[in-house]
Amino acid sequence: MKELRTIILAAGKGTRFQSETPKVLHLLAGKPVLHYVLDVAAAVGSLRTYVVVGHKADMVRASVGARAEVVVQHEQLGTAHAVRCCAGHFKGVGGEVLVMCGDTPLLDKAVIRQLVADHRRQGRQATVLTTILADASGYGRIIRGEKGALVAIREQKDCSAEEAAVREINTGVYCFSAEALFASIGRIRPNPKKKEFYLTDIMALLAAQGGRTGAFVTDAWTANLGLNTRADLALAEKIFRDKIRAHWMENGVTLVDPATIYIEDGAHIGQDTVIYPCTYIHAGVRIGKNCSIGPFARLRPGTKLGDAVAVGNFAEISRSVLGDGVMMKHFSFLGDAVVGACANIGAGAVTANYDGHNKNKTRIGRRAFIGCDAVLVAPTEVGDGGVAGAGCVVTPSRKIPRGMVGVGVPVSIIQKAKTHE
Ligand code: UD1
Ligand code: CA
């Protein structure tokens, strides 16, 4: 198998986003837009991935971290110029280069694999991923010759009336032979109208030299949803969340009124769990089997629920682990807590996990009973089978030992609990 490397273009300003944050760092289903494109590169087996950055380069670099190498394009002189900035990394390098844009998070991994496979099978120097849109406005049009062969990609501004009527468009994803790409990219001239170097011009250039070029057509139109505006971001969010919801329903999770339930990318939900309306589940949350969540619950990052856990209305959980069978049915908050199996968290109970400087941990034992409106001031603990009376305040210096009952403010231990393990 020949080697595949990837270049992701992410240096543009994203002017239409009207944002202080680079558009590729805006969140889609809880994850930066650019990370979806990095995921695609990883999924298709990219040996090396380069992200071309420019606008707010440091912010983008920090977000990329160790996931890819960053190449700086100091001036945004166009997509061909951006690719050319990577030339130094491709000296004497063979194999293929996949080029994608950093603002297309809905790219389908399977389609990209097909694109690369088709490119290799046909022995081409360049293959562009295209799709047919009902409304092609704003996109580069695919110009084909008499026998249907790809002749050029024409930006809308440069199209004749006939060309503008073409509905096959450039998705902005390409597979190139690395050698052919870098041998010719320096010959692209600036576009006369925009004065930018267009990567799209490489197609006509290679074809003119007798190179094999072509298009791979996909019907996955969403693959092309490049996010240029916040309205595009909202549409992508909707499409992506629909996909996530469909995935969990296919995997045995009941969503009551799915449209009102928000599940971010990278959460996990066990079989036969039921999620009630208006519930928000953040990235990385893990929910066991046979749980009941919501309505109106919010599970924040770092939350892990065992099996048969019940989390009811207006409950919020953050960075906490709940054992099997925990009941937390009414408005309450757990943060930085570890809760043993079958504990009961009463209405209004909260962990006061933040002291103004640090987040502190709370441990609630197995079968512990936390009464209504109890406040657990962390770091603190209620032992296995312990009972925190209604309205009590458990402090760092006054913990409730295993099997004991504590009441009052601050808490005093008054007796043994009736039942404990
Ligand atoms: C581009 C294509 C168009 C295609 C469309 C698909 C060109 C000339 N046109 O148009 O045919 O239909 O994508 O969405 O390529 N970028 C840089 N450096 C630059 C300029 C851009 O890194 O100097 C990056 C941007 O951050 C962006 C990507 O390249 O991620 C595409 O640039 P953009 O200006 O959005 O191109 P489009 O006009 O959408
Ligand atoms: Ca774009």
Short mmCIF file of N, CA, C and O and ligand atoms in Angstrom, two decimals, residues 8-14 16 23-24 34 51-55 71 73 75-83 85 99-104 128-129 136-142 153-158 169-174 191 194 196-201 223-228, ligand 1:
data_model
loop_
_atom_site.label_atom_id
_atom_site.label_comp_id
_atom_site.label_asym_id
_atom_site.label_seq_id
_atom_site.Cartn_x
_atom_site.Cartn_y
_atom_site.Cartn_z
N ILE A 8 -4.63 19.83 5.60
CA ILE A 8 -5.92 20.43 5.95
C ILE A 8 -5.75 21.95 5.90
O ILE A 8 -4.87 22.50 6.57
N LEU A 9 -6.56 22.61 5.09
CA LEU A 9 -6.45 24.06 4.93
C LEU A 9 -7.30 24.77 5.98
O LEU A 9 -8.51 24.59 6.02
N ALA A 10 -6.63 25.53 6.82
CA ALA A 10 -7.37 26.19 7.91
C ALA A 10 -6.79 27.55 8.24
O ALA A 10 -6.80 27.99 9.38
N ALA A 11 -6.28 28.24 7.22
CA ALA A 11 -5.63 29.53 7.48
C ALA A 11 -6.55 30.71 7.26
O ALA A 11 -6.25 31.83 7.66
N GLY A 12 -7.68 30.45 6.63
CA GLY A 12 -8.58 31.55 6.25
C GLY A 12 -9.17 32.27 7.45
O GLY A 12 -9.17 31.76 8.57
N LYS A 13 -9.67 33.47 7.18
CA LYS A 13 -10.21 34.31 8.25
C LYS A 13 -11.60 33.87 8.72
O LYS A 13 -11.94 34.02 9.88
N GLY A 14 -12.37 33.34 7.80
CA GLY A 14 -13.74 32.98 8.15
C GLY A 14 -14.52 34.25 8.47
O GLY A 14 -15.26 34.31 9.45
N ARG A 16 -17.13 35.71 7.45
CA ARG A 16 -18.58 35.73 7.61
C ARG A 16 -19.05 35.17 8.96
O ARG A 16 -20.21 35.28 9.32
N LYS A 23 -12.93 30.24 12.93
CA LYS A 23 -14.16 29.46 12.71
C LYS A 23 -13.94 27.96 12.87
O LYS A 23 -14.83 27.26 13.34
N VAL A 24 -12.73 27.48 12.56
CA VAL A 24 -12.50 26.03 12.68
C VAL A 24 -12.45 25.57 14.13
O VAL A 24 -12.44 24.38 14.41
N LEU A 34 -12.62 21.65 13.44
CA LEU A 34 -11.39 21.13 12.84
C LEU A 34 -11.08 19.69 13.28
O LEU A 34 -10.52 18.90 12.52
N VAL A 51 -1.66 20.76 9.13
CA VAL A 51 -2.75 21.73 9.16
C VAL A 51 -2.14 23.09 8.83
O VAL A 51 -1.22 23.55 9.51
N VAL A 52 -2.64 23.71 7.76
CA VAL A 52 -2.13 25.02 7.38
C VAL A 52 -2.92 26.08 8.16
O VAL A 52 -4.14 26.15 8.06
N VAL A 53 -2.19 26.86 8.95
CA VAL A 53 -2.84 27.86 9.79
C VAL A 53 -2.32 29.24 9.42
O VAL A 53 -1.24 29.38 8.84
N GLY A 54 -3.09 30.27 9.75
CA GLY A 54 -2.67 31.63 9.44
C GLY A 54 -3.37 32.57 10.39
O GLY A 54 -2.82 33.01 11.39
N HIS A 55 -4.66 32.78 10.13
CA HIS A 55 -5.45 33.64 11.00
C HIS A 55 -5.51 33.05 12.41
O HIS A 55 -5.88 31.89 12.57
N VAL A 71 1.60 24.05 9.83
CA VAL A 71 2.39 24.81 8.87
C VAL A 71 1.77 26.20 8.79
O VAL A 71 0.55 26.33 8.66
N GLN A 73 0.89 29.71 7.12
CA GLN A 73 0.77 30.49 5.89
C GLN A 73 0.65 31.96 6.34
O GLN A 73 -0.39 32.36 6.86
N GLU A 75 0.54 34.86 4.84
CA GLU A 75 -0.43 35.71 4.14
C GLU A 75 -1.40 34.80 3.43
O GLU A 75 -0.97 33.85 2.76
N GLN A 76 -2.68 35.06 3.53
CA GLN A 76 -3.66 34.18 2.90
C GLN A 76 -3.82 34.52 1.42
O GLN A 76 -4.68 35.29 1.03
N LEU A 77 -2.94 33.89 0.63
CA LEU A 77 -2.92 34.20 -0.80
C LEU A 77 -3.66 33.17 -1.63
O LEU A 77 -3.46 33.06 -2.83
N GLY A 78 -4.49 32.36 -0.99
CA GLY A 78 -5.32 31.42 -1.74
C GLY A 78 -5.02 29.98 -1.41
O GLY A 78 -4.02 29.64 -0.75
N THR A 79 -5.92 29.10 -1.86
CA THR A 79 -5.83 27.68 -1.48
C THR A 79 -4.60 26.99 -2.07
O THR A 79 -4.01 26.12 -1.43
N ALA A 80 -4.20 27.40 -3.30
CA ALA A 80 -3.00 26.77 -3.88
C ALA A 80 -1.76 27.21 -3.10
O ALA A 80 -0.86 26.41 -2.83
N HIS A 81 -1.74 28.47 -2.73
CA HIS A 81 -0.63 29.00 -1.95
C HIS A 81 -0.54 28.28 -0.60
O HIS A 81 0.56 27.96 -0.12
N ALA A 82 -1.70 28.02 0.00
CA ALA A 82 -1.72 27.33 1.29
C ALA A 82 -1.10 25.93 1.16
O ALA A 82 -0.29 25.51 2.00
N VAL A 83 -1.47 25.22 0.10
CA VAL A 83 -0.90 23.88 -0.11
C VAL A 83 0.61 23.98 -0.36
O VAL A 83 1.40 23.21 0.18
N CYS A 85 2.66 26.01 0.83
CA CYS A 85 3.39 26.23 2.09
C CYS A 85 3.89 24.92 2.68
O CYS A 85 4.78 24.91 3.53
N VAL A 99 -6.16 16.44 0.26
CA VAL A 99 -6.32 17.83 0.69
C VAL A 99 -7.78 18.04 1.09
O VAL A 99 -8.70 17.69 0.34
N MET A 100 -7.97 18.57 2.29
CA MET A 100 -9.33 18.83 2.77
C MET A 100 -9.36 20.24 3.39
O MET A 100 -8.32 20.79 3.73
N CYS A 101 -10.56 20.79 3.55
CA CYS A 101 -10.69 22.09 4.20
C CYS A 101 -11.05 21.89 5.67
O CYS A 101 -11.81 20.97 6.00
N GLY A 102 -10.53 22.76 6.50
CA GLY A 102 -10.76 22.61 7.94
C GLY A 102 -12.17 22.92 8.38
O GLY A 102 -12.55 22.67 9.53
N ASP A 103 -12.98 23.45 7.47
CA ASP A 103 -14.34 23.86 7.87
C ASP A 103 -15.42 22.92 7.33
O ASP A 103 -16.57 23.30 7.22
N THR A 104 -15.03 21.68 7.00
CA THR A 104 -16.03 20.71 6.50
C THR A 104 -16.10 19.50 7.44
O THR A 104 -15.61 18.43 7.12
N VAL A 128 -10.71 14.92 -7.83
CA VAL A 128 -11.46 15.84 -6.97
C VAL A 128 -12.77 15.16 -6.57
O VAL A 128 -13.38 14.44 -7.35
N LEU A 129 -13.16 15.37 -5.32
CA LEU A 129 -14.43 14.83 -4.84
C LEU A 129 -15.53 15.83 -5.21
O LEU A 129 -15.47 17.00 -4.83
N ALA A 136 -26.20 25.27 -6.63
CA ALA A 136 -24.74 25.20 -6.63
C ALA A 136 -24.09 26.54 -6.33
O ALA A 136 -22.87 26.65 -6.35
N SER A 137 -24.88 27.53 -6.01
CA SER A 137 -24.31 28.89 -5.93
C SER A 137 -23.22 28.98 -4.86
O SER A 137 -23.34 28.42 -3.78
N GLY A 138 -22.16 29.67 -5.24
CA GLY A 138 -21.03 29.87 -4.33
C GLY A 138 -19.91 28.85 -4.50
O GLY A 138 -18.79 29.09 -4.08
N TYR A 139 -20.21 27.73 -5.12
CA TYR A 139 -19.19 26.68 -5.25
C TYR A 139 -18.47 26.71 -6.60
O TYR A 139 -19.01 27.23 -7.58
N GLY A 140 -17.30 26.11 -6.63
CA GLY A 140 -16.59 25.91 -7.88
C GLY A 140 -17.34 24.85 -8.70
O GLY A 140 -17.74 23.82 -8.17
N ARG A 141 -17.55 25.15 -10.00
CA ARG A 141 -18.30 24.20 -10.86
C ARG A 141 -17.33 23.24 -11.55
O ARG A 141 -16.21 23.61 -11.92
N ILE A 142 -17.80 22.03 -11.74
CA ILE A 142 -17.02 21.00 -12.43
C ILE A 142 -17.31 21.10 -13.93
O ILE A 142 -18.45 20.88 -14.35
N ILE A 153 -12.00 23.14 -13.05
CA ILE A 153 -12.92 23.59 -12.00
C ILE A 153 -12.99 25.10 -12.11
O ILE A 153 -11.96 25.76 -12.15
N ARG A 154 -14.18 25.62 -12.23
CA ARG A 154 -14.32 27.05 -12.43
C ARG A 154 -15.06 27.67 -11.25
O ARG A 154 -16.18 27.26 -10.91
N GLU A 155 -14.45 28.68 -10.64
CA GLU A 155 -15.12 29.39 -9.56
C GLU A 155 -16.29 30.18 -10.12
O GLU A 155 -16.24 30.63 -11.27
N GLN A 156 -17.31 30.34 -9.31
CA GLN A 156 -18.53 30.97 -9.78
C GLN A 156 -18.27 32.32 -10.47
O GLN A 156 -18.82 32.60 -11.53
N LYS A 157 -17.40 33.11 -9.85
CA LYS A 157 -17.12 34.46 -10.39
C LYS A 157 -16.58 34.42 -11.82
O LYS A 157 -16.70 35.37 -12.56
N ASP A 158 -15.94 33.29 -12.16
CA ASP A 158 -15.31 33.19 -13.48
C ASP A 158 -16.14 32.39 -14.47
O ASP A 158 -15.67 32.09 -15.57
N ILE A 169 -20.48 20.17 -8.32
CA ILE A 169 -19.58 21.16 -7.69
C ILE A 169 -18.37 20.50 -7.02
O ILE A 169 -18.37 19.30 -6.73
N ASN A 170 -17.38 21.35 -6.77
CA ASN A 170 -16.16 20.95 -6.09
C ASN A 170 -16.39 20.97 -4.58
O ASN A 170 -16.73 22.01 -4.02
N THR A 171 -16.22 19.83 -3.94
CA THR A 171 -16.41 19.79 -2.48
C THR A 171 -15.22 20.39 -1.73
O THR A 171 -15.29 20.57 -0.52
N GLY A 172 -14.12 20.61 -2.44
CA GLY A 172 -12.92 21.12 -1.76
C GLY A 172 -12.05 20.01 -1.20
O GLY A 172 -11.12 20.27 -0.44
N VAL A 173 -12.36 18.77 -1.56
CA VAL A 173 -11.54 17.62 -1.14
C VAL A 173 -10.90 17.02 -2.38
O VAL A 173 -11.58 16.81 -3.40
N TYR A 174 -9.60 16.75 -2.29
CA TYR A 174 -8.88 16.22 -3.45
C TYR A 174 -7.91 15.14 -3.01
O TYR A 174 -7.41 15.15 -1.89
N ASN A 191 -5.41 34.21 -9.77
CA ASN A 191 -6.68 34.43 -10.46
C ASN A 191 -6.78 35.92 -10.80
O ASN A 191 -6.55 36.76 -9.94
N LYS A 194 -9.50 37.79 -8.41
CA LYS A 194 -9.30 37.83 -6.95
C LYS A 194 -7.83 37.93 -6.55
O LYS A 194 -7.53 38.08 -5.37
N GLU A 196 -5.82 35.73 -6.12
CA GLU A 196 -5.40 34.64 -5.24
C GLU A 196 -4.97 33.45 -6.09
O GLU A 196 -5.40 33.30 -7.23
N PHE A 197 -4.15 32.59 -5.50
CA PHE A 197 -3.73 31.36 -6.19
C PHE A 197 -4.75 30.27 -5.87
O PHE A 197 -4.91 29.88 -4.72
N TYR A 198 -5.44 29.79 -6.89
CA TYR A 198 -6.53 28.83 -6.70
C TYR A 198 -6.02 27.39 -6.88
O TYR A 198 -5.49 27.04 -7.94
N LEU A 199 -6.23 26.58 -5.89
CA LEU A 199 -5.86 25.17 -6.01
C LEU A 199 -6.66 24.49 -7.14
O LEU A 199 -6.19 23.56 -7.79
N THR A 200 -7.85 24.98 -7.33
CA THR A 200 -8.73 24.40 -8.36
C THR A 200 -8.08 24.44 -9.75
O THR A 200 -8.38 23.61 -10.60
N ASP A 201 -7.18 25.42 -9.97
CA ASP A 201 -6.55 25.56 -11.28
C ASP A 201 -5.59 24.41 -11.59
O ASP A 201 -5.17 24.24 -12.74
N ALA A 223 -21.50 16.06 2.90
CA ALA A 223 -20.03 16.07 2.92
C ALA A 223 -19.51 17.44 2.53
O ALA A 223 -18.43 17.84 2.90
N ASN A 224 -20.31 18.16 1.80
CA ASN A 224 -19.84 19.42 1.27
C ASN A 224 -20.25 20.63 2.09
O ASN A 224 -20.00 21.76 1.71
N LEU A 225 -20.87 20.39 3.21
CA LEU A 225 -21.32 21.54 3.97
C LEU A 225 -20.12 22.24 4.60
O LEU A 225 -19.70 21.90 5.71
N GLY A 226 -19.53 23.14 3.85
CA GLY A 226 -18.44 23.96 4.38
C GLY A 226 -19.09 25.03 5.24
O GLY A 226 -20.06 25.66 4.83
N LEU A 227 -18.59 25.23 6.44
CA LEU A 227 -19.25 26.17 7.34
C LEU A 227 -18.72 27.57 7.10
O LEU A 227 -17.63 27.90 7.51
N ASN A 228 -19.50 28.38 6.40
CA ASN A 228 -19.07 29.74 6.12
C ASN A 228 -19.75 30.75 7.04
O ASN A 228 -19.25 31.84 7.25
C1 UD1 B 1 -13.25 26.61 -2.27
C2 UD1 B 1 -12.96 26.17 -3.71
C3 UD1 B 1 -14.29 25.90 -4.41
C4 UD1 B 1 -15.08 24.86 -3.64
C5 UD1 B 1 -15.25 25.27 -2.18
C6 UD1 B 1 -15.81 24.11 -1.38
C7 UD1 B 1 -10.92 27.32 -4.38
C8 UD1 B 1 -10.37 28.44 -5.18
N1 UD1 B 1 -12.25 27.22 -4.40
O1 UD1 B 1 -13.96 27.82 -2.31
O2 UD1 B 1 -14.07 25.45 -5.73
O3 UD1 B 1 -16.34 24.66 -4.25
O4 UD1 B 1 -13.97 25.59 -1.59
O5 UD1 B 1 -16.17 24.50 -0.09
O6 UD1 B 1 -10.17 26.57 -3.81
N2 UD1 B 1 -7.62 28.77 3.02
C9 UD1 B 1 -6.31 28.83 3.44
N3 UD1 B 1 -5.50 29.79 2.93
C10 UD1 B 1 -5.91 30.68 1.99
C11 UD1 B 1 -7.26 30.61 1.56
C12 UD1 B 1 -8.08 29.63 2.10
O7 UD1 B 1 -5.88 28.04 4.29
O8 UD1 B 1 -5.10 31.52 1.58
C13 UD1 B 1 -8.50 27.74 3.58
C14 UD1 B 1 -9.71 28.28 4.31
O9 UD1 B 1 -9.42 28.46 5.69
C15 UD1 B 1 -10.74 27.20 4.09
C16 UD1 B 1 -10.33 26.57 2.77
O10 UD1 B 1 -9.00 26.96 2.53
O11 UD1 B 1 -10.70 26.21 5.08
C17 UD1 B 1 -11.21 27.00 1.60
O12 UD1 B 1 -11.12 28.40 1.44
P1 UD1 B 1 -12.39 29.28 1.15
O13 UD1 B 1 -11.96 30.70 1.00
O14 UD1 B 1 -13.47 28.98 2.12
O15 UD1 B 1 -12.78 28.75 -0.33
P2 UD1 B 1 -14.20 28.79 -1.02
O16 UD1 B 1 -14.43 30.15 -1.56
O17 UD1 B 1 -15.23 28.21 -0.12
#
